[in-house]
mmCIF file with all atom_site columns, N, CA and C and ligand atoms in Angstrom:
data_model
loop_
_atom_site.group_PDB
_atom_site.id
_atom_site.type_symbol
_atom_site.label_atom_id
_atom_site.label_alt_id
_atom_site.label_comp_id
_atom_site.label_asym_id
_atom_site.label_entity_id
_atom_site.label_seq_id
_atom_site.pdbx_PDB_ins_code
_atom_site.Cartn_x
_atom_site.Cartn_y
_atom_site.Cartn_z
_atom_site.occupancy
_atom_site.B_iso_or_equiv
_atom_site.pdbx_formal_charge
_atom_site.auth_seq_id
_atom_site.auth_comp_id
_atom_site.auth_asym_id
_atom_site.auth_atom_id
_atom_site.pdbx_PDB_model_num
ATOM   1   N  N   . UNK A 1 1  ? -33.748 -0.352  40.720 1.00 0.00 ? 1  UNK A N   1
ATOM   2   C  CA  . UNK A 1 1  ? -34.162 0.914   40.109 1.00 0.00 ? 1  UNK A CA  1
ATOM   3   C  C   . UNK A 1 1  ? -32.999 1.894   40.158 1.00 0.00 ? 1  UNK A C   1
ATOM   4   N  N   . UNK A 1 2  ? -32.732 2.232   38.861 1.00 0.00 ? 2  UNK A N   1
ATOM   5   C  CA  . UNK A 1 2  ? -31.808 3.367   39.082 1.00 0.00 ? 2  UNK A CA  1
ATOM   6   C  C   . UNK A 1 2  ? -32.212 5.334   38.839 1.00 0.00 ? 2  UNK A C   1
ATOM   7   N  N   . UNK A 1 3  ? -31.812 6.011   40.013 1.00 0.00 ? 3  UNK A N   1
ATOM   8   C  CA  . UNK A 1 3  ? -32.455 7.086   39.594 1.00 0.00 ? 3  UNK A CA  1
ATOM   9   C  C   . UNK A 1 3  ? -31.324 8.020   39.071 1.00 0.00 ? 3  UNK A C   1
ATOM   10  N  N   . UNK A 1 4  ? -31.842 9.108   38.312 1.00 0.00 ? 4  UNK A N   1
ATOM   11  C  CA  . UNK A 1 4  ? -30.506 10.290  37.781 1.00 0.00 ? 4  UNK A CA  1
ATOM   12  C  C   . UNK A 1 4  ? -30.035 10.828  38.591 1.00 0.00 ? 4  UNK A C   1
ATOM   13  N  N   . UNK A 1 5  ? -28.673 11.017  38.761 1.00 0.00 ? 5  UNK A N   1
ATOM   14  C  CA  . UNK A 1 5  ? -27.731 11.572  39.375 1.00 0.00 ? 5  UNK A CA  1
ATOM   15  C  C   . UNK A 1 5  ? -28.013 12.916  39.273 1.00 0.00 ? 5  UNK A C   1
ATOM   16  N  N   . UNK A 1 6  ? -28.383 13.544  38.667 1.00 0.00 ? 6  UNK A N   1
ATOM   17  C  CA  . UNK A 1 6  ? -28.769 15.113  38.305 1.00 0.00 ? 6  UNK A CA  1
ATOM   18  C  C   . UNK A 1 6  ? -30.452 15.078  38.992 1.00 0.00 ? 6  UNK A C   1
ATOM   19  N  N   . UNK A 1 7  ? -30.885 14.716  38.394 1.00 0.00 ? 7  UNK A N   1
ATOM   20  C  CA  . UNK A 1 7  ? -32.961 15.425  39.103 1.00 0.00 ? 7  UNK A CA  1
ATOM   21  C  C   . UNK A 1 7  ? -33.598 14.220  39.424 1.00 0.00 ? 7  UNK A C   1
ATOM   22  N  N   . UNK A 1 8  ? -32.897 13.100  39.664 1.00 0.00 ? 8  UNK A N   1
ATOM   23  C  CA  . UNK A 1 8  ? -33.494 11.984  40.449 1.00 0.00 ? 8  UNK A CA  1
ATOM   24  C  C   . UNK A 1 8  ? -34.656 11.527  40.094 1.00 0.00 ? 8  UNK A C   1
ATOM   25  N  N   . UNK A 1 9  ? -34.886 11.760  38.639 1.00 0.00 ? 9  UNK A N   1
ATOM   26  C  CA  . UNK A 1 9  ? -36.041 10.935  37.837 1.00 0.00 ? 9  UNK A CA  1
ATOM   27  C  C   . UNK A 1 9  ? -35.230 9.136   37.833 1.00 0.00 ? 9  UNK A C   1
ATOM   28  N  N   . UNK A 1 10 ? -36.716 8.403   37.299 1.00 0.00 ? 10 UNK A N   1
ATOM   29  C  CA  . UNK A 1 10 ? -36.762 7.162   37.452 1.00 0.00 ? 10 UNK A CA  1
ATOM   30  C  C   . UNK A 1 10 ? -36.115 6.673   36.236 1.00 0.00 ? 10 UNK A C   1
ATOM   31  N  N   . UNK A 1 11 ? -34.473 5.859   35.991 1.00 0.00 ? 11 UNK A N   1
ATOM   32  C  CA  . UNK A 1 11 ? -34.028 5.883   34.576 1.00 0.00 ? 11 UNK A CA  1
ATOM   33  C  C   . UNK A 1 11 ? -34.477 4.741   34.145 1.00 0.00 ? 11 UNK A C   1
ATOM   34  N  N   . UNK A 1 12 ? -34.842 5.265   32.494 1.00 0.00 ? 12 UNK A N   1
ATOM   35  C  CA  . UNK A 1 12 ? -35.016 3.895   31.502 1.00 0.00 ? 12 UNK A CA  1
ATOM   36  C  C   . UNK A 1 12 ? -33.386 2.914   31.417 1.00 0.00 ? 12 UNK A C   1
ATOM   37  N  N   . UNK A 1 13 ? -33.996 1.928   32.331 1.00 0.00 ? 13 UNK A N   1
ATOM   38  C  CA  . UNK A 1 13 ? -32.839 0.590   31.937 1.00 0.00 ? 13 UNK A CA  1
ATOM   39  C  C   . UNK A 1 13 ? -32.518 0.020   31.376 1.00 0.00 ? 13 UNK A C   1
ATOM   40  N  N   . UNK A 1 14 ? -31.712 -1.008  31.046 1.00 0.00 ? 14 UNK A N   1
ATOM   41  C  CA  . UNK A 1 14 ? -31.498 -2.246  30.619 1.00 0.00 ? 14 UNK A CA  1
ATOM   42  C  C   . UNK A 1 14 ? -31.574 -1.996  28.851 1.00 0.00 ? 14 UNK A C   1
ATOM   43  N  N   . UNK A 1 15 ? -30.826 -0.602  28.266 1.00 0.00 ? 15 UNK A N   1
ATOM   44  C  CA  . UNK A 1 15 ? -31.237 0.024   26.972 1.00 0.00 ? 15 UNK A CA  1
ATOM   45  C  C   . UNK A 1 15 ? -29.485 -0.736  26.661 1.00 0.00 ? 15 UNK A C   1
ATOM   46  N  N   . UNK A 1 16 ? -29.227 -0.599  25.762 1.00 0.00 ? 16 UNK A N   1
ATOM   47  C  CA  . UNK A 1 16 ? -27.724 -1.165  25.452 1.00 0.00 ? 16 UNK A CA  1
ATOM   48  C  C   . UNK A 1 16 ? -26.734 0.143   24.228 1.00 0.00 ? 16 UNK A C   1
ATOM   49  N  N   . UNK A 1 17 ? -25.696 -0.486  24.215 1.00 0.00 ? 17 UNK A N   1
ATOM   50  C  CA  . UNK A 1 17 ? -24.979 1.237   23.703 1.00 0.00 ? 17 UNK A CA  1
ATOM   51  C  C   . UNK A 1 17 ? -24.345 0.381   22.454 1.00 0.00 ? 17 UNK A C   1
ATOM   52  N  N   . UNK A 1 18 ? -24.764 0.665   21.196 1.00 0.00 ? 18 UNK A N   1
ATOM   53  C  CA  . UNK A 1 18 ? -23.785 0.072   20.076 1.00 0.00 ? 18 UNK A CA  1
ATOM   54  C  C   . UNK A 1 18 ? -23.272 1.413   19.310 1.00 0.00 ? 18 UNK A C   1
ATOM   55  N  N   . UNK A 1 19 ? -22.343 1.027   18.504 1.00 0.00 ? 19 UNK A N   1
ATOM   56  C  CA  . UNK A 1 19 ? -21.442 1.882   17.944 1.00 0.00 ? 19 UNK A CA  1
ATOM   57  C  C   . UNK A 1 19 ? -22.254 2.018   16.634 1.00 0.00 ? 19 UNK A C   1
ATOM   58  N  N   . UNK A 1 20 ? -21.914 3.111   16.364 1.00 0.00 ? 20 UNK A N   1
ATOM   59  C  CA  . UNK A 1 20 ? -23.038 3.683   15.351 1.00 0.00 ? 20 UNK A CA  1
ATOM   60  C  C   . UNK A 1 20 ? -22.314 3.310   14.037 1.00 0.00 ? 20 UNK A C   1
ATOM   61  N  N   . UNK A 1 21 ? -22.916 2.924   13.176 1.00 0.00 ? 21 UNK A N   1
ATOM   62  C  CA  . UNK A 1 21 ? -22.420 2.393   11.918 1.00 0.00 ? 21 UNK A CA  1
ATOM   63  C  C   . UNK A 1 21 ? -21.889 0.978   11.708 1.00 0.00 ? 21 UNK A C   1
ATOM   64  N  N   . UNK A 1 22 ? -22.055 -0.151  12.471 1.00 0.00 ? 22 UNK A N   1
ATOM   65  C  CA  . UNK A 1 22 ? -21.758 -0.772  12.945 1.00 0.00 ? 22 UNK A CA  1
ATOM   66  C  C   . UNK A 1 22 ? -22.869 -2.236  13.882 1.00 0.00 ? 22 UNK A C   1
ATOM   67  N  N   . UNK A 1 23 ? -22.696 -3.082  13.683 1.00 0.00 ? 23 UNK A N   1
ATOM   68  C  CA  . UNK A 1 23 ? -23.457 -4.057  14.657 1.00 0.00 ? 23 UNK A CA  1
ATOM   69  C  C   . UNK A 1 23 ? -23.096 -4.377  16.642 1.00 0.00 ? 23 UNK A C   1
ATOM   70  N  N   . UNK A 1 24 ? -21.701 -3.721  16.157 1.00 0.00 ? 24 UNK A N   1
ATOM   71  C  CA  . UNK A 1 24 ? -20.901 -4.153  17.073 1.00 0.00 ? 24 UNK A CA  1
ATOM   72  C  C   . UNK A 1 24 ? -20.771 -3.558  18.752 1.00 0.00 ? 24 UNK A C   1
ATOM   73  N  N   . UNK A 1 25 ? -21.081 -4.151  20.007 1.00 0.00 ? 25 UNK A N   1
ATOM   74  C  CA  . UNK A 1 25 ? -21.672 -3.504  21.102 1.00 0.00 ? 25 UNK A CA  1
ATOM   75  C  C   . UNK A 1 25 ? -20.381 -3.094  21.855 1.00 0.00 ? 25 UNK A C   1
ATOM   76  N  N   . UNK A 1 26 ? -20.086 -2.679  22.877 1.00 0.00 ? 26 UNK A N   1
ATOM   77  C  CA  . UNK A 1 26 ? -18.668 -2.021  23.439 1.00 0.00 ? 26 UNK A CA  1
ATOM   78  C  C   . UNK A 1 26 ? -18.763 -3.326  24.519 1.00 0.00 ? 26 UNK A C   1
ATOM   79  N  N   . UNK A 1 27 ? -17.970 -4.261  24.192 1.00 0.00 ? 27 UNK A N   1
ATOM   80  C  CA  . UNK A 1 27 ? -17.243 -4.625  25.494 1.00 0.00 ? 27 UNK A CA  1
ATOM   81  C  C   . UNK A 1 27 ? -16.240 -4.460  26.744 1.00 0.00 ? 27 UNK A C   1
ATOM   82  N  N   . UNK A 1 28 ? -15.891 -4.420  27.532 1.00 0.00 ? 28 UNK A N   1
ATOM   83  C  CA  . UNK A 1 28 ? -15.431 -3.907  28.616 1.00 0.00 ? 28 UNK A CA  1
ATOM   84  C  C   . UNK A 1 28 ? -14.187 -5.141  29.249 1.00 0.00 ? 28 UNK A C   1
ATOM   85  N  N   . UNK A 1 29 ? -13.066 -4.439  29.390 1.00 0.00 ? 29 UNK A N   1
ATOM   86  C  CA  . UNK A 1 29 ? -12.538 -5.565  30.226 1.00 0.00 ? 29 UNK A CA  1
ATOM   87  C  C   . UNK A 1 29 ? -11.576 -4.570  31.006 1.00 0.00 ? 29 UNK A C   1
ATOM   88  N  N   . UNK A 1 30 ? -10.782 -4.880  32.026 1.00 0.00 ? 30 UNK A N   1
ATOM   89  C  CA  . UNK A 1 30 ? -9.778  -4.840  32.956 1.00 0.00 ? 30 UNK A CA  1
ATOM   90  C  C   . UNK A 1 30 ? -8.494  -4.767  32.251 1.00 0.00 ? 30 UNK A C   1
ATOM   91  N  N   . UNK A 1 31 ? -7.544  -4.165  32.806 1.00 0.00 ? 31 UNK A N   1
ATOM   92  C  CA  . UNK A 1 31 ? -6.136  -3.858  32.477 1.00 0.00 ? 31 UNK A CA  1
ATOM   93  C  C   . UNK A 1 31 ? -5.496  -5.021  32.990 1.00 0.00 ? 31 UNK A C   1
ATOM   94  N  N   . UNK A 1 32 ? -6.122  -5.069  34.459 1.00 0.00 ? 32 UNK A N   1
ATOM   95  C  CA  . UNK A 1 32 ? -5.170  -6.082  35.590 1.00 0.00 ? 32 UNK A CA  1
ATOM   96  C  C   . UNK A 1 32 ? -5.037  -7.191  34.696 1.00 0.00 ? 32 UNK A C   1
ATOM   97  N  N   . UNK A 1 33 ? -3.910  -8.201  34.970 1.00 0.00 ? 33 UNK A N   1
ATOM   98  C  CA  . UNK A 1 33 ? -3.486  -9.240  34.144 1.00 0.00 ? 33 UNK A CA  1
ATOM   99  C  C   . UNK A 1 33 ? -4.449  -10.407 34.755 1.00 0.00 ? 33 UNK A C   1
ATOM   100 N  N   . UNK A 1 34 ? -4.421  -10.362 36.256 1.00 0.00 ? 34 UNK A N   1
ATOM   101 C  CA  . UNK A 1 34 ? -4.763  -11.223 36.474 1.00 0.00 ? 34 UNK A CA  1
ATOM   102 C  C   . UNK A 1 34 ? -6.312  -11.868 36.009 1.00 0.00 ? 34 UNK A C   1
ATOM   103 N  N   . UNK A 1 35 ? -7.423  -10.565 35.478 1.00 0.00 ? 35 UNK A N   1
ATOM   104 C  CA  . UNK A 1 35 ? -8.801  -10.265 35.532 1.00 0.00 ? 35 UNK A CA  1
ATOM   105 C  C   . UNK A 1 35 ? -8.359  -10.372 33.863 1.00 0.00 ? 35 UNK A C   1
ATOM   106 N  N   . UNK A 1 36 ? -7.527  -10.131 33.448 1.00 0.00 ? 36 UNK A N   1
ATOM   107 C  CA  . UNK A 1 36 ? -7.582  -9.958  31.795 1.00 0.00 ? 36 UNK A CA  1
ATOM   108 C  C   . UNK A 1 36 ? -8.591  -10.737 30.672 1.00 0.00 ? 36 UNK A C   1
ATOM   109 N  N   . UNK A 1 37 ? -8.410  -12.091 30.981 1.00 0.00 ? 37 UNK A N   1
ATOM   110 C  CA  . UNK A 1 37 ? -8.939  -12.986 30.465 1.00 0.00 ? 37 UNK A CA  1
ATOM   111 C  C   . UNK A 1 37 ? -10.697 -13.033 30.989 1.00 0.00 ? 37 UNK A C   1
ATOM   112 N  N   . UNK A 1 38 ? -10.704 -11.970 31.812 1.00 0.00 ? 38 UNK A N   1
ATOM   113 C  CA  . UNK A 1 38 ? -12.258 -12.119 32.246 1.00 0.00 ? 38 UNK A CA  1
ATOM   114 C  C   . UNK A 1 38 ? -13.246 -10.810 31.732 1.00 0.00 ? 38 UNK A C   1
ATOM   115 N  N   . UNK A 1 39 ? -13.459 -10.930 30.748 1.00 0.00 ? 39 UNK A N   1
ATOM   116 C  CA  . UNK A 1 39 ? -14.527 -10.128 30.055 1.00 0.00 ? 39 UNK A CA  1
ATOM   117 C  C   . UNK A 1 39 ? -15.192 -9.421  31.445 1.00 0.00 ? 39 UNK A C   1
ATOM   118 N  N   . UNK A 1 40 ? -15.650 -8.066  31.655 1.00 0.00 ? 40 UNK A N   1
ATOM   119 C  CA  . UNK A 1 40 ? -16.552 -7.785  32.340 1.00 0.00 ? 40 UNK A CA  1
ATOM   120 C  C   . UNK A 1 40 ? -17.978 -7.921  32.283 1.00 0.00 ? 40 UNK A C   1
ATOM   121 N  N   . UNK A 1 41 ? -18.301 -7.824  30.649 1.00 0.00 ? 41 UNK A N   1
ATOM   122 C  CA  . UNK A 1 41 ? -19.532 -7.781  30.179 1.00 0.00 ? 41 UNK A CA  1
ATOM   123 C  C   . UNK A 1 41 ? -19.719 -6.734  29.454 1.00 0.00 ? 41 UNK A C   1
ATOM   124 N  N   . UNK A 1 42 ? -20.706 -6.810  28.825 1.00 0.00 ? 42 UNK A N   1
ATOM   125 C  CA  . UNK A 1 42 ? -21.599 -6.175  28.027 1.00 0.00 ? 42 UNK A CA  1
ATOM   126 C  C   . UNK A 1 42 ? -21.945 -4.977  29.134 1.00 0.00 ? 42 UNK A C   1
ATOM   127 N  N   . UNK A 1 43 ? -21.493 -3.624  28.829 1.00 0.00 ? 43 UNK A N   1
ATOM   128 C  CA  . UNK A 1 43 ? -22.374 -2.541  29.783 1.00 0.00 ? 43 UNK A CA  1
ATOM   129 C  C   . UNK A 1 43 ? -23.710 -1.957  29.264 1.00 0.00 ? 43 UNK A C   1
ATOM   130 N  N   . UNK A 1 44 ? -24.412 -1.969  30.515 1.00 0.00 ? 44 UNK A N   1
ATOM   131 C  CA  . UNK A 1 44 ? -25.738 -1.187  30.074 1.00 0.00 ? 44 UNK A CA  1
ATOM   132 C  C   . UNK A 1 44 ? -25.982 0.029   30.335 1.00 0.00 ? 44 UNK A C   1
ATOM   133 N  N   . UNK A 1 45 ? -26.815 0.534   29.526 1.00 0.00 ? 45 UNK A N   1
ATOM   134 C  CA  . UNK A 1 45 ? -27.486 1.895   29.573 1.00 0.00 ? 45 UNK A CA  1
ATOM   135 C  C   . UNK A 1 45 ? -28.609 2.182   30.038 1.00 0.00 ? 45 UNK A C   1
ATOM   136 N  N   . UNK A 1 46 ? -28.550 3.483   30.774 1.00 0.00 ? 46 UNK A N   1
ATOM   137 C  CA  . UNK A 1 46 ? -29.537 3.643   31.795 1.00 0.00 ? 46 UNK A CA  1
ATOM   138 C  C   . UNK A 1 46 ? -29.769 5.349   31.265 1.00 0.00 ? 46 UNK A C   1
ATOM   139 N  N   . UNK A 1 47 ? -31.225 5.328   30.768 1.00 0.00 ? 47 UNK A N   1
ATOM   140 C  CA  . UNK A 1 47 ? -31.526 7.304   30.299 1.00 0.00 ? 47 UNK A CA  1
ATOM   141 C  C   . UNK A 1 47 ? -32.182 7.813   31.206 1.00 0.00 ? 47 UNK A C   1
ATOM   142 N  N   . UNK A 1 48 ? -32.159 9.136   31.948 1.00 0.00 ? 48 UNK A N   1
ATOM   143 C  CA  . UNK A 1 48 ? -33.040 9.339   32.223 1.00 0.00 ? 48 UNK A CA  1
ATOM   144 C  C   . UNK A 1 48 ? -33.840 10.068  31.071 1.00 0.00 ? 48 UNK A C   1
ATOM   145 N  N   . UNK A 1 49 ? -34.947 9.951   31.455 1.00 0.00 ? 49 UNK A N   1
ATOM   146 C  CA  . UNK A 1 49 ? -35.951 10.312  30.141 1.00 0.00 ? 49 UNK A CA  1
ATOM   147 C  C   . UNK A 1 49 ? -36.294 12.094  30.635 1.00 0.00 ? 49 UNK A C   1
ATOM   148 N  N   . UNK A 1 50 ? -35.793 12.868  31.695 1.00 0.00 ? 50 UNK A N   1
ATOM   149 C  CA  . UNK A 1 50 ? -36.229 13.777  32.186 1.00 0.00 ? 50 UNK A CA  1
ATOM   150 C  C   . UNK A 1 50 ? -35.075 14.688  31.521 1.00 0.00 ? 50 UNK A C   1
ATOM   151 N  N   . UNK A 1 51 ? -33.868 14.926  31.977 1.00 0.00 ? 51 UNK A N   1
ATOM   152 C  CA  . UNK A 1 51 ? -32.894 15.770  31.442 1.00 0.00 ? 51 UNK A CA  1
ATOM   153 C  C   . UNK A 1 51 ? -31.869 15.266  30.212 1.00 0.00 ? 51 UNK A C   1
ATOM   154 N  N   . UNK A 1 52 ? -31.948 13.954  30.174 1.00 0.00 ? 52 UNK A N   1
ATOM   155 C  CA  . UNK A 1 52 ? -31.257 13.115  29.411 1.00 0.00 ? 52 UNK A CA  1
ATOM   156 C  C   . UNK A 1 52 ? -29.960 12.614  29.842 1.00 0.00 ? 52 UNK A C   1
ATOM   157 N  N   . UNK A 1 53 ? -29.579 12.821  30.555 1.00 0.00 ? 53 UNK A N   1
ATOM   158 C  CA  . UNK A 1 53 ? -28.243 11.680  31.584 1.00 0.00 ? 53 UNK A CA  1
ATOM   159 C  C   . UNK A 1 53 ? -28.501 10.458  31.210 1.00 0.00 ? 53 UNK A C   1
ATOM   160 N  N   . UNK A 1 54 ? -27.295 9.658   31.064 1.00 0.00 ? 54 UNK A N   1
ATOM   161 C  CA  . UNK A 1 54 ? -26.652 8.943   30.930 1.00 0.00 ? 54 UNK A CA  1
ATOM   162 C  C   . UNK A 1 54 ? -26.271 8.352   31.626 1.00 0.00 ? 54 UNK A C   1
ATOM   163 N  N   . UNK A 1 55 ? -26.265 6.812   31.943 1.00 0.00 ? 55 UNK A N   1
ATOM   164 C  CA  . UNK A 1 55 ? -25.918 6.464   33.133 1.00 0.00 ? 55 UNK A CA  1
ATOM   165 C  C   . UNK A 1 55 ? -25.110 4.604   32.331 1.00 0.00 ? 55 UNK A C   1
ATOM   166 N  N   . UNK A 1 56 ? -24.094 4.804   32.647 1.00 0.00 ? 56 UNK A N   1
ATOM   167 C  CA  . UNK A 1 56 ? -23.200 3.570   31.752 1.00 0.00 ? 56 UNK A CA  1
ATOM   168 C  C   . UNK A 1 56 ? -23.112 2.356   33.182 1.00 0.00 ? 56 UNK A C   1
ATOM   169 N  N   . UNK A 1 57 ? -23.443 1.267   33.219 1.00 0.00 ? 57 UNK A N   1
ATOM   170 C  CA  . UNK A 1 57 ? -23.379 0.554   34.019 1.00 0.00 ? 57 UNK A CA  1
ATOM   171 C  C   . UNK A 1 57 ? -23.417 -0.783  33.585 1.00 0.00 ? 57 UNK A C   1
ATOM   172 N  N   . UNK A 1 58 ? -22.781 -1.939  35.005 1.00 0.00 ? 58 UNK A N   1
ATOM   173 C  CA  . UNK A 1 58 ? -22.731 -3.135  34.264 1.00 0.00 ? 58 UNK A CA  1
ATOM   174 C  C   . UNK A 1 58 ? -23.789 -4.233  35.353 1.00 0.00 ? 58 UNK A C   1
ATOM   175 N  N   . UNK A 1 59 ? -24.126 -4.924  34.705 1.00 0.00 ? 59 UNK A N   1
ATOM   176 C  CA  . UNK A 1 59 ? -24.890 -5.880  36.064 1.00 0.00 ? 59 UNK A CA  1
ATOM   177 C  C   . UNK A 1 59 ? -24.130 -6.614  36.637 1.00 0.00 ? 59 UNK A C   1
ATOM   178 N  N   . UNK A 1 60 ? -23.393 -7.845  36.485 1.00 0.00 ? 60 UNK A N   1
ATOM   179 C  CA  . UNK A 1 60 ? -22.933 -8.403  36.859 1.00 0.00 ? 60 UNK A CA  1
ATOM   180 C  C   . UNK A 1 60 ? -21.230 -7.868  37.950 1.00 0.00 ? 60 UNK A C   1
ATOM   181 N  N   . UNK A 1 61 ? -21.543 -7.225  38.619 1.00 0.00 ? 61 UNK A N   1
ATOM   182 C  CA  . UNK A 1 61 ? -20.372 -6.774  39.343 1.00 0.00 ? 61 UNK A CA  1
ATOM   183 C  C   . UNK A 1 61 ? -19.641 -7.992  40.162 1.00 0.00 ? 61 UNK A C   1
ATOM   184 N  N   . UNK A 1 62 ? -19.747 -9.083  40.079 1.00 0.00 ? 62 UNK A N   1
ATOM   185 C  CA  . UNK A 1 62 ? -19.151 -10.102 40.830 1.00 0.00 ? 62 UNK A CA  1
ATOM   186 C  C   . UNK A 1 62 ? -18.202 -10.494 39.802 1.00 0.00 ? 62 UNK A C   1
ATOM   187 N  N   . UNK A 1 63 ? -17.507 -9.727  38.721 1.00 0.00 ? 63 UNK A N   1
ATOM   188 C  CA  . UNK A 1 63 ? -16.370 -9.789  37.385 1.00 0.00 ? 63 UNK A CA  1
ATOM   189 C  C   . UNK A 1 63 ? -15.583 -9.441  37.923 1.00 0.00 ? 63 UNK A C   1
ATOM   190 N  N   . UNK A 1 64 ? -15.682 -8.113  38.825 1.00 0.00 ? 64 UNK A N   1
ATOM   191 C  CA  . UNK A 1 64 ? -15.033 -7.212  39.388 1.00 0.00 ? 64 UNK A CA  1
ATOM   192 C  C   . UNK A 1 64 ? -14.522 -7.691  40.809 1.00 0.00 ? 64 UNK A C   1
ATOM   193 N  N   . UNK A 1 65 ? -14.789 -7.907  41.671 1.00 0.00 ? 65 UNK A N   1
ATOM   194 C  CA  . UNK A 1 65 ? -14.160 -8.834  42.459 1.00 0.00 ? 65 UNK A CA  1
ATOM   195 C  C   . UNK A 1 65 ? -12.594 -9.295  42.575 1.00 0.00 ? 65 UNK A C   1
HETATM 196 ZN ZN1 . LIG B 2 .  ? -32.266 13.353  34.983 1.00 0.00 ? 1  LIG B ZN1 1
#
């Protein structure tokens, strides 16, 4: 469960962020050379439905490593 950083309502998860005009979703990767070749993933979106924050996050954090 993730809550808002601002008023600690309960955020809508697992929502996804695409580029507007477009099909196309934001992938994420690393600078480091060594991690380069390792996609982080697909990040997700997290609203709170109370003030409207934003919360950009990824699941799989074992990319990062
Ligand atoms: Zn909030």
């Amino acid at each position: 469960m993730r809550e808002c950083l601002r008023c600690k309502t309960k955020m809508i998860e697992n929502c996804s962020i695409k580029v507007e005009g477009g099909g196309y979703g934001i992938v994420m990767a690393t600078d480091d050379k060594r991690l380069f070749a390792n996609r982080i993933g697909k990040p997700k979106v997290a609203i709170c439905p109370n003030c409207g924050e934003v919360s950009i996050y990824v699941e799989n954090t074992k990319n990062l490593e």
